[in-house]
Amino acid sequence: MNRIELVGRLTAKPELRYTNSNIPFSSFTIAVNRPKQKDKEQETDFIDCRVWRGQAENLANYQDKGSLISVEGSLRKESYQDQEGNKKYVVYVSVDRIGYLESKKARENQDIDLHSQRNDYITEDPFADFGDSVAIDDNFLE
């Protein structure tokens, strides 16, 4: 059985895009913490995801960077040729269901609390090194 359930935070504001047939989709990444091991720093995995149609529209319209969400879906692997003709592979979660795990107000209150407790504000975007998603056409629809 190919089934994945994850809980994590969006690494960036989801961008709503459309296929050539005007079907909405969003590619996004969530940061998922691994179980913390004693005497080690917290490790985090960055998981690429894709969602389609109404769920893509809701995600892009109502969620932002840092929002806590859950995703349910299946793991997919696709290949494509880059501009130099090299075969590349993409692994991602094809999302069937998204759960929104905190309200906007709770998120804003959490941000205020975190900033008021810290003196060393982050000045760089920790996710700036993540590239854009691969262009998607209608052939990749389920």
PDB file of C-alpha atoms in Angstrom:
ATOM      1  CA  MET A   1       0.000   0.000   0.000  1.00  0.00           C
ATOM      2  CA  ASN A   2       1.361   3.428  -0.965  1.00  0.00           C
ATOM      3  CA  ARG A   3      -0.030   5.802   1.687  1.00  0.00           C
ATOM      4  CA  ILE A   4       1.643   8.772   3.378  1.00  0.00           C
ATOM      5  CA  GLU A   5       0.458  10.981   6.231  1.00  0.00           C
ATOM      6  CA  LEU A   6       2.603  13.949   7.293  1.00  0.00           C
ATOM      7  CA  VAL A   7       2.329  16.936   9.604  1.00  0.00           C
ATOM      8  CA  GLY A   8       4.562  19.926   8.991  1.00  0.00           C
ATOM      9  CA  ARG A   9       4.867  23.621   8.280  1.00  0.00           C
ATOM     10  CA  LEU A  10       4.761  25.268   4.871  1.00  0.00           C
ATOM     11  CA  THR A  11       8.211  26.510   3.864  1.00  0.00           C
ATOM     12  CA  ALA A  12       6.759  29.249   1.635  1.00  0.00           C
ATOM     13  CA  LYS A  13       3.437  30.777   0.626  1.00  0.00           C
ATOM     14  CA  PRO A  14       1.835  28.247  -1.779  1.00  0.00           C
ATOM     15  CA  GLU A  15       1.572  29.511  -5.333  1.00  0.00           C
ATOM     16  CA  LEU A  16      -1.530  28.667  -7.348  1.00  0.00           C
ATOM     17  CA  ARG A  17      -0.816  27.729 -10.962  1.00  0.00           C
ATOM     18  CA  TYR A  18      -2.821  26.264 -13.829  1.00  0.00           C
ATOM     19  CA  THR A  19      -2.282  23.536 -16.403  1.00  0.00           C
ATOM     20  CA  ASN A  20      -2.790  24.162 -20.124  1.00  0.00           C
ATOM     21  CA  SER A  21      -6.418  23.044 -19.607  1.00  0.00           C
ATOM     22  CA  ASN A  22      -6.908  25.622 -16.823  1.00  0.00           C
ATOM     23  CA  ILE A  23      -6.887  23.069 -13.976  1.00  0.00           C
ATOM     24  CA  PRO A  24      -5.564  24.617 -10.743  1.00  0.00           C
ATOM     25  CA  PHE A  25      -2.648  23.014  -8.897  1.00  0.00           C
ATOM     26  CA  SER A  26      -0.068  23.930  -6.315  1.00  0.00           C
ATOM     27  CA  SER A  27       3.399  22.532  -5.686  1.00  0.00           C
ATOM     28  CA  PHE A  28       4.634  23.214  -2.176  1.00  0.00           C
ATOM     29  CA  THR A  29       7.103  21.986   0.426  1.00  0.00           C
ATOM     30  CA  ILE A  30       6.482  21.178   4.069  1.00  0.00           C
ATOM     31  CA  ALA A  31       9.101  20.970   6.791  1.00  0.00           C
ATOM     32  CA  VAL A  32       8.546  17.823   8.869  1.00  0.00           C
ATOM     33  CA  ASN A  33      10.486  17.275  12.085  1.00  0.00           C
ATOM     34  CA  ARG A  34      11.961  13.851  12.696  1.00  0.00           C
ATOM     35  CA  PRO A  35      11.581  12.349  16.163  1.00  0.00           C
ATOM     36  CA  LYS A  36      14.189  14.054  18.353  1.00  0.00           C
ATOM     37  CA  GLN A  37      17.007  11.830  19.502  1.00  0.00           C
ATOM     38  CA  LYS A  38      18.644  12.293  22.876  1.00  0.00           C
ATOM     39  CA  ASP A  39      21.742  14.530  22.802  1.00  0.00           C
ATOM     40  CA  LYS A  40      21.245  15.444  19.111  1.00  0.00           C
ATOM     41  CA  GLU A  41      19.912  18.516  17.351  1.00  0.00           C
ATOM     42  CA  GLN A  42      16.420  18.423  15.878  1.00  0.00           C
ATOM     43  CA  GLU A  43      16.481  17.132  12.284  1.00  0.00           C
ATOM     44  CA  THR A  44      13.946  18.205   9.690  1.00  0.00           C
ATOM     45  CA  ASP A  45      12.962  16.745   6.317  1.00  0.00           C
ATOM     46  CA  PHE A  46      11.668  18.963   3.521  1.00  0.00           C
ATOM     47  CA  ILE A  47       8.968  17.110   1.593  1.00  0.00           C
ATOM     48  CA  ASP A  48       7.729  18.233  -1.836  1.00  0.00           C
ATOM     49  CA  CYS A  49       3.976  17.931  -2.400  1.00  0.00           C
ATOM     50  CA  ARG A  50       1.424  18.568  -5.162  1.00  0.00           C
ATOM     51  CA  VAL A  51      -2.281  19.187  -4.786  1.00  0.00           C
ATOM     52  CA  TRP A  52      -4.974  19.784  -7.420  1.00  0.00           C
ATOM     53  CA  ARG A  53      -8.210  21.637  -8.060  1.00  0.00           C
ATOM     54  CA  GLY A  54     -10.244  23.095  -5.158  1.00  0.00           C
ATOM     55  CA  GLN A  55      -7.788  22.004  -2.484  1.00  0.00           C
ATOM     56  CA  ALA A  56      -4.992  23.786  -4.369  1.00  0.00           C
ATOM     57  CA  GLU A  57      -7.086  26.953  -4.493  1.00  0.00           C
ATOM     58  CA  ASN A  58      -7.911  26.787  -0.769  1.00  0.00           C
ATOM     59  CA  LEU A  59      -4.298  26.146   0.189  1.00  0.00           C
ATOM     60  CA  ALA A  60      -3.001  29.062  -1.882  1.00  0.00           C
ATOM     61  CA  ASN A  61      -5.747  31.454  -0.776  1.00  0.00           C
ATOM     62  CA  TYR A  62      -5.821  30.742   2.956  1.00  0.00           C
ATOM     63  CA  GLN A  63      -2.410  29.439   4.069  1.00  0.00           C
ATOM     64  CA  ASP A  64       0.975  31.106   4.316  1.00  0.00           C
ATOM     65  CA  LYS A  65       4.606  30.316   5.054  1.00  0.00           C
ATOM     66  CA  GLY A  66       4.839  28.666   8.475  1.00  0.00           C
ATOM     67  CA  SER A  67       1.246  27.388   8.550  1.00  0.00           C
ATOM     68  CA  LEU A  68       0.887  24.004  10.266  1.00  0.00           C
ATOM     69  CA  ILE A  69      -0.863  21.513   7.974  1.00  0.00           C
ATOM     70  CA  SER A  70      -1.358  17.797   7.568  1.00  0.00           C
ATOM     71  CA  VAL A  71      -1.254  16.044   4.206  1.00  0.00           C
ATOM     72  CA  GLU A  72      -2.454  12.607   3.191  1.00  0.00           C
ATOM     73  CA  GLY A  73      -1.608  11.052  -0.136  1.00  0.00           C
ATOM     74  CA  SER A  74       0.719   8.734  -1.996  1.00  0.00           C
ATOM     75  CA  LEU A  75       4.379   8.873  -2.961  1.00  0.00           C
ATOM     76  CA  ARG A  76       5.062   9.485  -6.662  1.00  0.00           C
ATOM     77  CA  LYS A  77       8.211   9.407  -8.771  1.00  0.00           C
ATOM     78  CA  GLU A  78       8.376  11.012 -12.211  1.00  0.00           C
ATOM     79  CA  SER A  79      11.151  11.644 -14.672  1.00  0.00           C
ATOM     80  CA  TYR A  80      11.787  14.384 -17.208  1.00  0.00           C
ATOM     81  CA  GLN A  81      14.609  15.650 -19.396  1.00  0.00           C
ATOM     82  CA  ASP A  82      16.277  18.913 -18.464  1.00  0.00           C
ATOM     83  CA  GLN A  83      17.406  21.511 -21.018  1.00  0.00           C
ATOM     84  CA  GLU A  84      20.732  19.707 -21.480  1.00  0.00           C
ATOM     85  CA  GLY A  85      18.966  16.408 -22.225  1.00  0.00           C
ATOM     86  CA  ASN A  86      19.803  14.783 -18.883  1.00  0.00           C
ATOM     87  CA  LYS A  87      17.184  12.554 -17.291  1.00  0.00           C
ATOM     88  CA  LYS A  88      16.043  13.934 -13.914  1.00  0.00           C
ATOM     89  CA  TYR A  89      13.779  12.391 -11.299  1.00  0.00           C
ATOM     90  CA  VAL A  90      11.248  14.057  -9.032  1.00  0.00           C
ATOM     91  CA  VAL A  91       9.806  12.400  -5.916  1.00  0.00           C
ATOM     92  CA  TYR A  92       6.805  14.041  -4.229  1.00  0.00           C
ATOM     93  CA  VAL A  93       3.622  13.382  -2.299  1.00  0.00           C
ATOM     94  CA  SER A  94       0.496  13.485  -4.459  1.00  0.00           C
ATOM     95  CA  VAL A  95      -1.902  14.986  -1.920  1.00  0.00           C
ATOM     96  CA  ASP A  96      -5.451  13.651  -1.576  1.00  0.00           C
ATOM     97  CA  ARG A  97      -6.387  15.572   1.562  1.00  0.00           C
ATOM     98  CA  ILE A  98      -5.085  18.608   3.452  1.00  0.00           C
ATOM     99  CA  GLY A  99      -5.885  19.430   7.064  1.00  0.00           C
ATOM    100  CA  TYR A 100      -5.414  22.918   8.489  1.00  0.00           C
ATOM    101  CA  LEU A 101      -4.155  22.445  12.039  1.00  0.00           C
ATOM    102  CA  GLU A 102      -4.164  25.976  13.416  1.00  0.00           C
ATOM    103  CA  SER A 103      -6.175  29.111  12.920  1.00  0.00           C
ATOM    104  CA  LYS A 104      -4.692  32.249  11.423  1.00  0.00           C
ATOM    105  CA  LYS A 105      -5.176  34.006  14.762  1.00  0.00           C
ATOM    106  CA  ALA A 106      -3.317  31.246  16.638  1.00  0.00           C
ATOM    107  CA  ARG A 107      -0.480  31.459  14.104  1.00  0.00           C
ATOM    108  CA  GLU A 108      -0.257  35.249  14.484  1.00  0.00           C
ATOM    109  CA  ASN A 109      -0.237  34.953  18.291  1.00  0.00           C
ATOM    110  CA  GLN A 110       2.493  32.317  18.114  1.00  0.00           C
ATOM    111  CA  ASP A 111       4.600  34.600  15.886  1.00  0.00           C
ATOM    112  CA  ILE A 112       4.197  37.489  18.332  1.00  0.00           C
ATOM    113  CA  ASP A 113       5.177  35.277  21.284  1.00  0.00           C
ATOM    114  CA  LEU A 114       8.225  33.867  19.499  1.00  0.00           C
ATOM    115  CA  HIS A 115       9.473  37.286  18.387  1.00  0.00           C
ATOM    116  CA  SER A 116       9.003  38.839  21.805  1.00  0.00           C
ATOM    117  CA  GLN A 117      11.110  36.060  23.388  1.00  0.00           C
ATOM    118  CA  ARG A 118      14.003  36.279  20.921  1.00  0.00           C
ATOM    119  CA  ASN A 119      16.764  38.842  20.635  1.00  0.00           C
ATOM    120  CA  ASP A 120      18.457  37.264  17.620  1.00  0.00           C
ATOM    121  CA  TYR A 121      16.000  37.742  14.774  1.00  0.00           C
ATOM    122  CA  ILE A 122      16.524  35.683  11.674  1.00  0.00           C
ATOM    123  CA  THR A 123      17.611  38.014   8.876  1.00  0.00           C
ATOM    124  CA  GLU A 124      17.823  35.459   6.063  1.00  0.00           C
ATOM    125  CA  ASP A 125      15.163  33.240   4.550  1.00  0.00           C
ATOM    126  CA  PRO A 126      16.136  29.693   5.650  1.00  0.00           C
ATOM    127  CA  PHE A 127      14.362  28.228   2.625  1.00  0.00           C
ATOM    128  CA  ALA A 128      15.844  30.533  -0.048  1.00  0.00           C
ATOM    129  CA  ASP A 129      17.935  27.722  -1.574  1.00  0.00           C
ATOM    130  CA  PHE A 130      14.893  25.707  -2.648  1.00  0.00           C
ATOM    131  CA  GLY A 131      14.369  25.971  -6.391  1.00  0.00           C
ATOM    132  CA  ASP A 132      11.179  26.300  -8.366  1.00  0.00           C
ATOM    133  CA  SER A 133       9.052  23.264  -9.124  1.00  0.00           C
ATOM    134  CA  VAL A 134       9.127  21.482 -12.447  1.00  0.00           C
ATOM    135  CA  ALA A 135       6.583  22.678 -15.019  1.00  0.00           C
ATOM    136  CA  ILE A 136       3.558  20.383 -15.077  1.00  0.00           C
ATOM    137  CA  ASP A 137       1.228  19.653 -17.949  1.00  0.00           C
ATOM    138  CA  ASP A 138      -2.045  17.731 -18.127  1.00  0.00           C
ATOM    139  CA  ASN A 139      -0.264  14.385 -18.634  1.00  0.00           C
ATOM    140  CA  PHE A 140       0.554  14.299 -14.927  1.00  0.00           C
ATOM    141  CA  LEU A 141      -3.064  14.494 -13.764  1.00  0.00           C
ATOM    142  CA  GLU A 142      -4.482  11.467 -12.061  1.00  0.00           C
TER     143      GLU A 142
END
